[in-house]
């Protein structure tokens, strides 16, 4: 799953990173590369915490939407990829049956999102369950 991040740098500071889709998730680094690497770790830890607390992962918003927010003005945007299927400390292998056409559609969507089949199915299932419990 990809998350947009915005990176800011003042003349007198290190690089600061904000993850707009994950309120409270921040990071930084002494170089641009360090900031991106730290952001990846911060996002993974933040999501793992959400999952451990039984909370859902917030839906991503398009970067275009975030760019209109003045808090992110003059920032540099990047995408970081986190495979949420690898974040849970305990995984369980399941065997499911579905039409091959549906599996192909799922695999294509996972490839577009740059995540694994398991990650996509996990995210979709969690979003579905979250919608059902908030109705």
Coordinates of C-alpha atoms in Angstrom, one line a residue:
X1 CA 0.0 0.0 0.0
X2 CA 1.4 3.4 -0.9
X3 CA 1.2 6.5 1.3
X4 CA 1.9 10.0 0.2
X5 CA 4.3 11.9 2.4
X6 CA 5.3 15.6 2.3
X7 CA 8.8 16.6 3.2
X8 CA 9.7 20.1 4.5
X9 CA 13.1 21.6 5.0
X10 CA 13.8 25.0 6.6
X11 CA 17.3 26.5 6.3
X12 CA 18.0 26.0 10.0
X13 CA 16.4 22.5 10.4
X14 CA 16.6 18.9 9.4
X15 CA 14.0 17.4 7.0
X16 CA 10.6 17.0 8.5
X17 CA 8.1 14.5 7.2
X18 CA 4.3 14.5 7.6
X19 CA 2.0 11.6 6.5
X20 CA -1.3 13.4 5.8
X21 CA -3.4 10.2 5.7
X22 CA -2.2 9.0 9.1
X23 CA -2.8 11.8 11.6
X24 CA -0.1 11.9 14.2
X25 CA 2.4 10.1 12.1
X26 CA 5.6 12.2 11.6
X27 CA 9.2 11.6 10.9
X28 CA 12.4 13.3 9.9
X29 CA 16.0 13.0 8.9
X30 CA 19.3 14.8 8.3
X31 CA 19.1 14.2 4.6
X32 CA 16.2 13.8 2.1
X33 CA 17.0 10.1 1.8
X34 CA 17.1 9.6 5.6
X35 CA 13.8 11.4 5.9
X36 CA 12.1 9.1 3.4
X37 CA 13.6 6.0 5.1
X38 CA 12.5 7.2 8.5
X39 CA 9.0 7.9 7.1
X40 CA 8.8 4.3 5.9
X41 CA 9.6 3.0 9.3
X42 CA 7.2 5.6 11.0
X43 CA 4.3 4.6 8.7
X44 CA 4.9 0.9 9.3
X45 CA 5.0 1.3 13.1
X46 CA 1.9 3.6 13.0
X47 CA -0.1 1.1 11.0
X48 CA 1.1 -1.8 13.1
X49 CA -0.1 0.1 16.2
X50 CA -3.5 0.7 14.6
X51 CA -3.8 -3.0 13.7
X52 CA -2.8 -4.1 17.2
X53 CA -5.4 -1.8 18.7
X54 CA -8.1 -3.3 16.3
X55 CA -8.5 0.0 14.5
X56 CA -8.8 0.4 10.8
X57 CA -6.3 1.9 8.4
X58 CA -7.5 5.3 7.2
X59 CA -8.2 5.5 3.5
X60 CA -5.6 7.2 1.4
X61 CA -6.5 10.4 -0.3
X62 CA -5.1 11.7 -3.6
X63 CA -2.0 13.8 -3.3
X64 CA -3.8 16.5 -5.3
X65 CA -6.3 16.8 -2.4
X66 CA -3.5 17.2 0.1
X67 CA -1.6 19.7 -2.0
X68 CA -4.5 22.2 -1.6
X69 CA -3.9 22.1 2.2
X70 CA -1.9 25.2 3.2
X71 CA -0.1 23.2 6.0
X72 CA 1.7 21.3 3.2
X73 CA 2.6 24.3 1.1
X74 CA 6.1 24.3 -0.4
X75 CA 6.6 20.7 0.6
X76 CA 8.1 18.0 -1.6
X77 CA 5.8 15.0 -2.2
X78 CA 6.8 11.4 -2.4
X79 CA 5.1 8.0 -2.1
X80 CA 6.3 5.3 0.2
X81 CA 5.3 1.7 0.0
X82 CA 4.4 -0.4 3.0
X83 CA 3.2 -4.0 2.7
X84 CA 0.5 -4.1 5.4
X85 CA 0.2 -7.9 5.2
X86 CA 3.7 -8.2 6.8
X87 CA 2.9 -5.9 9.7
X88 CA 0.8 -8.2 11.8
X89 CA 3.0 -10.1 14.2
X90 CA 1.0 -13.3 13.7
X91 CA -0.2 -14.4 10.3
X92 CA -2.5 -17.3 9.6
X93 CA -2.6 -19.1 6.3
X94 CA -6.2 -19.5 4.9
X95 CA -7.5 -21.4 2.0
X96 CA -10.3 -19.7 0.0
X97 CA -12.2 -20.5 -3.2
X98 CA -13.1 -17.9 -5.7
X99 CA -13.6 -17.7 -9.5
X100 CA -10.3 -17.4 -11.4
X101 CA -11.6 -14.2 -13.1
X102 CA -12.0 -12.5 -9.7
X103 CA -8.6 -13.6 -8.6
X104 CA -7.1 -12.1 -11.8
X105 CA -8.9 -8.8 -11.1
X106 CA -7.5 -8.9 -7.5
X107 CA -4.0 -9.6 -8.7
X108 CA -4.2 -6.7 -11.3
X109 CA -5.4 -4.3 -8.6
X110 CA -2.7 -5.5 -6.2
X111 CA -0.1 -4.8 -8.9
X112 CA -1.5 -1.4 -9.6
X113 CA -1.3 -0.6 -5.9
X114 CA 2.1 -2.1 -5.6
X115 CA 1.2 -4.5 -2.9
X116 CA 0.8 -8.2 -2.4
X117 CA -2.5 -10.1 -3.0
X118 CA -2.6 -10.8 0.7
X119 CA -2.1 -7.1 1.5
X120 CA -4.8 -6.0 -0.8
X121 CA -7.3 -8.6 0.4
X122 CA -6.4 -7.7 4.1
X123 CA -6.9 -4.0 3.4
X124 CA -10.2 -4.5 1.5
X125 CA -11.6 -6.8 4.2
X126 CA -10.7 -4.4 7.0
X127 CA -12.2 -1.4 5.1
X128 CA -15.4 -3.5 4.5
X129 CA -15.7 -4.5 8.1
X130 CA -15.0 -0.9 9.3
X131 CA -17.8 0.4 7.0
X132 CA -20.2 -2.2 8.3
X133 CA -19.5 -1.3 11.9
X134 CA -19.9 2.4 11.4
X135 CA -23.3 2.2 9.6

